[in-house]
Short mmCIF file of C-alpha atoms in Angstrom, two decimals:
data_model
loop_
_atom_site.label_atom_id
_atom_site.label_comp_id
_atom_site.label_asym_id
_atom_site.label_seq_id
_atom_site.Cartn_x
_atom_site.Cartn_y
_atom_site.Cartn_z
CA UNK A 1 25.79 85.53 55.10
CA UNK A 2 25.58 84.91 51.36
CA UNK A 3 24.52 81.41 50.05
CA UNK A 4 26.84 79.32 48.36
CA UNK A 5 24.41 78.50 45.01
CA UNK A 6 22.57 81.45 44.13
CA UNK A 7 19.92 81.81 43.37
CA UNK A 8 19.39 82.02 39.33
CA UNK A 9 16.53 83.10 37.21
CA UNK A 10 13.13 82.25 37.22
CA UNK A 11 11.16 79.56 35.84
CA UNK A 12 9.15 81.75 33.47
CA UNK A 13 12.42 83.31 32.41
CA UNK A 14 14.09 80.31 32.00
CA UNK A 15 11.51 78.96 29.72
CA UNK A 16 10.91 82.10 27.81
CA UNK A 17 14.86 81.88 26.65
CA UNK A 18 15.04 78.43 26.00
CA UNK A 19 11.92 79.13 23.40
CA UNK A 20 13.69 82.25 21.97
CA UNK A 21 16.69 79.89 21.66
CA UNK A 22 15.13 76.84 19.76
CA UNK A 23 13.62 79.57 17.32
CA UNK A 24 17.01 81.22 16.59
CA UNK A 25 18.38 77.78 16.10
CA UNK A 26 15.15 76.69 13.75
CA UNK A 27 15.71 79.65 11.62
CA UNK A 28 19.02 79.60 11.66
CA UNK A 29 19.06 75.84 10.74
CA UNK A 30 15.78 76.54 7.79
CA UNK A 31 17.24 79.59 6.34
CA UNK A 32 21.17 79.37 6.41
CA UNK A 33 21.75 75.45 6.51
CA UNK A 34 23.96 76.14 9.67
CA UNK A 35 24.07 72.58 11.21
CA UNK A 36 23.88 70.37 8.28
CA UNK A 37 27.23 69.05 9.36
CA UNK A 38 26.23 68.83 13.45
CA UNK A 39 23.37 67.07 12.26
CA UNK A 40 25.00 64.89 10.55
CA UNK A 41 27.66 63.72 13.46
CA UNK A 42 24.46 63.14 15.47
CA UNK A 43 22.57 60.98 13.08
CA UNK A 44 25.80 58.84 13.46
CA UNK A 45 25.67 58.79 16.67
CA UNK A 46 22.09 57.87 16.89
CA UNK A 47 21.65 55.40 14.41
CA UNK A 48 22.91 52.68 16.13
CA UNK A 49 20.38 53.34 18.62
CA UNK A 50 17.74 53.22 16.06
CA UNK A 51 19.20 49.64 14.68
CA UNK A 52 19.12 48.43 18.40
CA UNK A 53 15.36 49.56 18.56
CA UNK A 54 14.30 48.30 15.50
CA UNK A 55 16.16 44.78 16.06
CA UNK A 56 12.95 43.64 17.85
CA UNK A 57 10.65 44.64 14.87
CA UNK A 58 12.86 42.79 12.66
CA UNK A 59 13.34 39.66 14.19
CA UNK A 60 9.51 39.31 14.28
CA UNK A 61 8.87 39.76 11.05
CA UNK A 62 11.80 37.23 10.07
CA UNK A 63 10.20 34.59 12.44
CA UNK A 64 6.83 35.14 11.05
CA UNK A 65 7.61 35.03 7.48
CA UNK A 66 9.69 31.73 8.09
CA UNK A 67 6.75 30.61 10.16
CA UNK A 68 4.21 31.21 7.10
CA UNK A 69 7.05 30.00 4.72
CA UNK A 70 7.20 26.84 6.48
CA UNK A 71 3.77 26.56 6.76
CA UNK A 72 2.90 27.35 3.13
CA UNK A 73 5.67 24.68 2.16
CA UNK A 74 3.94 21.71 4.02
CA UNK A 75 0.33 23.12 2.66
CA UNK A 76 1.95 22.76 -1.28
CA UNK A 77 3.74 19.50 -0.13
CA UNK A 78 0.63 18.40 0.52
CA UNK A 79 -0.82 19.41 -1.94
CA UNK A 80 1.59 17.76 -4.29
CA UNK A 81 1.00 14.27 -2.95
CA UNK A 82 -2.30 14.21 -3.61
CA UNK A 83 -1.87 15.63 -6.95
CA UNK A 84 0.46 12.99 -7.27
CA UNK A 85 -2.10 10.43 -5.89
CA UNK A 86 -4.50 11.37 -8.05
CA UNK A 87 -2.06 11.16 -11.28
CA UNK A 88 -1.05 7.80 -10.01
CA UNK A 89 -5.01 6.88 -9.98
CA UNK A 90 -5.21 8.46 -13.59
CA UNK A 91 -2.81 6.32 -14.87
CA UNK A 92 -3.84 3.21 -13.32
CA UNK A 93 -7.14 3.93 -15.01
CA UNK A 94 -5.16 5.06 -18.40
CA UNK A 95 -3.87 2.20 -18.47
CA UNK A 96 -6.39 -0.06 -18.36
CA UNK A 97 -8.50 1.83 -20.76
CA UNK A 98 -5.33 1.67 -23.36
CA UNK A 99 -5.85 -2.44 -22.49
CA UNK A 100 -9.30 -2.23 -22.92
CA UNK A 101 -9.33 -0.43 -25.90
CA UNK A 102 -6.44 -2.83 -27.82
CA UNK A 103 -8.86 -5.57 -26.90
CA UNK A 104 -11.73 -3.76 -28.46
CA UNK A 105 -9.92 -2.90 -31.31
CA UNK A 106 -8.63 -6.50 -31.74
CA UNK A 107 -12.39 -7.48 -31.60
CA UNK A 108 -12.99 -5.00 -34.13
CA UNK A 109 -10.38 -6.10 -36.35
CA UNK A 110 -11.13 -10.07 -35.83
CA UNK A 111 -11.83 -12.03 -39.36
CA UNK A 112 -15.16 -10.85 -39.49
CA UNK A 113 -16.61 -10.32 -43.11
CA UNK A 114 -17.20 -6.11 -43.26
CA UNK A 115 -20.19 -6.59 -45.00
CA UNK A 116 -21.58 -8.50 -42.13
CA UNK A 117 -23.85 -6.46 -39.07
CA UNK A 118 -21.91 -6.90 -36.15
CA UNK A 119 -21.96 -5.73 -32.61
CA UNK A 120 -19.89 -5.65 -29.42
CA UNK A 121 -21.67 -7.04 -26.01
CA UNK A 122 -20.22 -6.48 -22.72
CA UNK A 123 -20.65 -9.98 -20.30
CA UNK A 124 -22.44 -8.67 -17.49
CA UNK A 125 -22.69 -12.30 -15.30
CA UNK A 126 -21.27 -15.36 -15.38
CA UNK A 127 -23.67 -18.29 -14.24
CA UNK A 128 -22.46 -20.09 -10.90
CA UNK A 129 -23.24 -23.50 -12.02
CA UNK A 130 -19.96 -25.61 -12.58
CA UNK A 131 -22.30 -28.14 -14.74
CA UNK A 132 -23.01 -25.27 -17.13
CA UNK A 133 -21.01 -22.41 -18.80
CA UNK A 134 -23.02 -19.72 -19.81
CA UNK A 135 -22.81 -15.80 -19.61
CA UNK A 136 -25.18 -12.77 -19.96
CA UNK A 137 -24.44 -9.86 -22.21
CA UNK A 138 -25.80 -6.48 -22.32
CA UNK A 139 -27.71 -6.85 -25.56
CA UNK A 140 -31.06 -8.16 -26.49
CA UNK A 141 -34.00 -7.65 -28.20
CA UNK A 142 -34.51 -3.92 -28.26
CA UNK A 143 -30.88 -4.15 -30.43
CA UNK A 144 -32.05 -7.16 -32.78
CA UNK A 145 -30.50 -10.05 -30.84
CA UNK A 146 -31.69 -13.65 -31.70
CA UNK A 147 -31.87 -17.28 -30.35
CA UNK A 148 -29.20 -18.87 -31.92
CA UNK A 149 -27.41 -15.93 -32.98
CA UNK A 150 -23.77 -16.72 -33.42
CA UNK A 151 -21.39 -15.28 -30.62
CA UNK A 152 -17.57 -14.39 -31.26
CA UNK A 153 -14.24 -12.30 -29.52
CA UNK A 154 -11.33 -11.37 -30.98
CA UNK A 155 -9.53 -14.72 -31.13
CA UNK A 156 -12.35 -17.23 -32.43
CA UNK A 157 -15.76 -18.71 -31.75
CA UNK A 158 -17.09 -18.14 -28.03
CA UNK A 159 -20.74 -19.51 -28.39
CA UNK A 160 -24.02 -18.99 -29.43
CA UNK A 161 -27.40 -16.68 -28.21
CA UNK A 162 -29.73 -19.28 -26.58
CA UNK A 163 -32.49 -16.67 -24.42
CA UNK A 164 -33.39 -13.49 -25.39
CA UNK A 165 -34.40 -9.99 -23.04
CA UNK A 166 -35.71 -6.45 -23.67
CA UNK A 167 -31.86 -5.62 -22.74
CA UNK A 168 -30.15 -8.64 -21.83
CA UNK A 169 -29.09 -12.40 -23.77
CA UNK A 170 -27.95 -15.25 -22.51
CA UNK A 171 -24.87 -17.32 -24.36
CA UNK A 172 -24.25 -20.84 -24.35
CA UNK A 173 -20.38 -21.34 -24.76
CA UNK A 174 -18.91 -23.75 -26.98
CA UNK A 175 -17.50 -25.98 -24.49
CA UNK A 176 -20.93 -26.54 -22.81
CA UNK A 177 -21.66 -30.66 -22.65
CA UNK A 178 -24.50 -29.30 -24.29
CA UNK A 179 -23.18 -27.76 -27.36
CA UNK A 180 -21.99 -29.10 -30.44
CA UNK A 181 -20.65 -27.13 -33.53
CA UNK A 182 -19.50 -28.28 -37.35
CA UNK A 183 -15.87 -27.70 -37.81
CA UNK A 184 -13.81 -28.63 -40.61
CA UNK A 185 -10.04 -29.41 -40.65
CA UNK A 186 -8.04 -26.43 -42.63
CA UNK A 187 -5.25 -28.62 -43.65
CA UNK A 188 -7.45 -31.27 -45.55
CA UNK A 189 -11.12 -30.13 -45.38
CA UNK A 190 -12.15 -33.02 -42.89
CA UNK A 191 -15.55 -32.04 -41.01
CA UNK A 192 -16.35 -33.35 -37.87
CA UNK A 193 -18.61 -31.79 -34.60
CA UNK A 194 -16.44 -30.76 -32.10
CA UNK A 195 -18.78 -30.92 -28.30
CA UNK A 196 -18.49 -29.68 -25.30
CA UNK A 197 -16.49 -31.42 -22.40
CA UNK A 198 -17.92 -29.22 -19.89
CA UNK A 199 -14.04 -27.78 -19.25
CA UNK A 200 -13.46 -24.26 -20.29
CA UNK A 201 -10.57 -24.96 -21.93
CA UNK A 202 -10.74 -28.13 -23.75
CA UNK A 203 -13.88 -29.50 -26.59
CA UNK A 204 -13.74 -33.33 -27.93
CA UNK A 205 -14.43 -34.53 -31.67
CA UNK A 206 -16.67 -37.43 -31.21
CA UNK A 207 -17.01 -40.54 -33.91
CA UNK A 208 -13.72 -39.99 -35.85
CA UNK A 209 -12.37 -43.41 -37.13
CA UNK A 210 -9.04 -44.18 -36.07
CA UNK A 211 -7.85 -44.00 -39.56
CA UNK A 212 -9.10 -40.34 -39.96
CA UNK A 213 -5.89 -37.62 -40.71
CA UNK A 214 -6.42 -35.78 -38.14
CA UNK A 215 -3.09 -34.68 -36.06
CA UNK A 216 -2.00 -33.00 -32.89
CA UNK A 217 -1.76 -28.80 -33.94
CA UNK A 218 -4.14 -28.91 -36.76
CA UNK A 219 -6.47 -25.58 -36.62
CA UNK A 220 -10.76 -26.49 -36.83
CA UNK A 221 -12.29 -23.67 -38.33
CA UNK A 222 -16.25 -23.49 -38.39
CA UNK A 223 -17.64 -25.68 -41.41
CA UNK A 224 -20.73 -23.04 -42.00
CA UNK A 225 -22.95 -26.19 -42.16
CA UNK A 226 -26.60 -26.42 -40.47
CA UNK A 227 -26.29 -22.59 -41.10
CA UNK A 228 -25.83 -21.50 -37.50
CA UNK A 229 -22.44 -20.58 -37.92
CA UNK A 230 -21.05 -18.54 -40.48
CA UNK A 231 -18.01 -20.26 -42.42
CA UNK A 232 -14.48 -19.47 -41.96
CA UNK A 233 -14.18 -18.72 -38.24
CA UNK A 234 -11.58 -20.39 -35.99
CA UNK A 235 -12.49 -22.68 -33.37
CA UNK A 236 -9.72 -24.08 -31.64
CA UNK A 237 -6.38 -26.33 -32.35
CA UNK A 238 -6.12 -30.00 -31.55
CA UNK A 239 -4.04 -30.61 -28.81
CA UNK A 240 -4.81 -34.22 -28.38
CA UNK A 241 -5.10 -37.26 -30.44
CA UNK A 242 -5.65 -40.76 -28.70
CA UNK A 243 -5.97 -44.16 -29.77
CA UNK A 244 -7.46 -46.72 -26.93
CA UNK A 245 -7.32 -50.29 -27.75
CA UNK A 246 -10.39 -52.36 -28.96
CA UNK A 247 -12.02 -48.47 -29.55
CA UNK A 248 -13.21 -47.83 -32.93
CA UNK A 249 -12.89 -44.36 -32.78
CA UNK A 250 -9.92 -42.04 -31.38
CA UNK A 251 -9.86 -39.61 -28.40
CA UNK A 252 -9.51 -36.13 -29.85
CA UNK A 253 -9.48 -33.13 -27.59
CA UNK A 254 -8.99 -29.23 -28.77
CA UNK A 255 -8.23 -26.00 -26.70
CA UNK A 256 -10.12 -23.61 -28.18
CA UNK A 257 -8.83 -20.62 -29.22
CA UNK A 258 -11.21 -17.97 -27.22
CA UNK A 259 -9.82 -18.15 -23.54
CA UNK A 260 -13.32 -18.21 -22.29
CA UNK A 261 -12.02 -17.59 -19.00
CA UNK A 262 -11.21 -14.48 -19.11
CA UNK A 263 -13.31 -12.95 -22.01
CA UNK A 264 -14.85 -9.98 -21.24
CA UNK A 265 -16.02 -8.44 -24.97
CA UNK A 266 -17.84 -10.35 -27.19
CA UNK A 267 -18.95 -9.57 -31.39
CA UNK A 268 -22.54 -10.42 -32.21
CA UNK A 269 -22.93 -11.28 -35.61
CA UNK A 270 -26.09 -10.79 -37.98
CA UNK A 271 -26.73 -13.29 -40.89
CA UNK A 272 -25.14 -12.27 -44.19
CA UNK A 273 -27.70 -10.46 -46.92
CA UNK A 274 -28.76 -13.43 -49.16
CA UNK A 275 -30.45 -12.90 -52.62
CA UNK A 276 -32.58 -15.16 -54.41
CA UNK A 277 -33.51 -15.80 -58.22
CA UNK A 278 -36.58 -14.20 -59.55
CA UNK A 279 -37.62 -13.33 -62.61
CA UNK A 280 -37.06 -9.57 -62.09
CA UNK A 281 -33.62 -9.95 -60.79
CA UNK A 282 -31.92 -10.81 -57.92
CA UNK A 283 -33.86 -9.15 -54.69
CA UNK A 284 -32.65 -9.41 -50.93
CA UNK A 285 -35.11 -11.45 -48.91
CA UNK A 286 -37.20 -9.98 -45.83
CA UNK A 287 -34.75 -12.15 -43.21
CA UNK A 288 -31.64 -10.13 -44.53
CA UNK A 289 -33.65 -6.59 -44.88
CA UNK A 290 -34.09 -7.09 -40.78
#
């Protein structure tokens, strides 16, 4: 009885043609280009398997370059606002430098003779006393500050030097109780003292006669007499002028024209050269040579 499959060739055989096979078909392929067209139906045929398997690959690498997109947009965001935080700070601080430095340049630029030393002091303290208004600058005696040494800002006559450090002065302001300075009136050339009221914003002229012409807006400027103040400076505007029955003399108040408030600057001023009469000539005295 004869089997219904035969059986076929051998295992040995079989592999021993398939290898003579793929060698006739590798030659044949290298040397007369007989399947460039075959190989080209099956590369369309497997590519889209080759998309499907490389789908994975790509989806990862999308993901992951979103991820680090995303993640490298909040890192510069951040970035950003603290740049911007930062330029925000710089112009604060711009700012106040530009309103620093018109102030200093106003102080500069104050009526101050140019042939006159000058200097500008910082206020480092501001005494607590209500009873007294004085400040401390940042100069003193290592940079030729004096008692008495007149003390100015920008806008007028702020005080005088009355204590003197290695590195630090003390000013007594104008409207002190205690202080008094010679003014003179620039619309006529009356003199008078104008004192302290112990307010920071107001001084009195003491002893003027009722019949003095002295009216509400004139401007004091400093008389130059007892030689403590130079000449010429302002000192305030009178914003007051009062007449009180069975007084001799009138109730006169000024607002002087430093807000000594809010000063923060301050000019020290040296005394001018002065020359006296000899018989060789005119020579500058050992005072002004200092």
């Amino acid at each position: 009885m004869k089997p219904i499959f035969g059986r076929g060739p051998s295992l040995p055989i079989r592999l021993a043609l398939a290898v003579v096979a793929s060698l006739a078909l590798i030659v044949a392929d290298s040397r007369y280009a007989s399947f460039n067209e075959v190989k080209v139906y099956l590369n369309s045929l497997v590519s889209p398997l080759q998309y499907m398997a490389n789908s994975p690959r790509i989806l990862l690498d999308s993901a992951s370059t979103q991820l680090m997109s995303r993640q490298a947009l909040l890192a510069h965001s951040q970035r950003m606002e603290q740049e911007l935080f930062l330029l925000r700070d710089d112009l604060l601080r711009l700012r106040h430098l530009e309103q620093e430095n018109q102030r200093l340049r106003d102080l500069l630029g104050s009526p101050v003779r140019y042939d006159t030393r000058r200097m500008v002091a910082e206020i480092m303290a501001v005494d607590t006393d209500p009873f007294s208004h004085q400040v401390v600058i940042d100069k003193g005696s290592l940079q030729g500050v004096f008692e008495g040494q007149p003390v100015l800002n920008e806008q007028g006559v702020v005080g005088q030097v009355i204590s003197v450090g290695k590195t630090t002065s003390r000013v007594l302001l104008i409207t002190d109780i205690s202080h008094g300075i010679p003014v003179r009136v620039a619309r006529n050339d009356i003199r008078a003292i104008a004192s302290g009221s112990g307010q920071l914003d107001s001084l009195r002229l003491h002893n003027i006669t009722r019949n003095t012409d002295i009216r509400e807006g004139d401007v004091l400027l400093s008389s130059g007499l007892a030689g403590r103040f130079p000449e010429g400076y302002p000192v305030g505007r009178v914003s007051r002028v009062g007449y009180e029955e069975g007084q001799p003399f009138a109730d006169i108040r000024v607002q002087p024209f430093a807000a000594l408030d809010r000063v923060r600057y301050l000019l020290l001023l040296w005394p001018e050269p002065r020359v006296i009469d000899v018989d060789e000539g005119l020579v500058q005295t050992e005072e002004s040579r200092s």
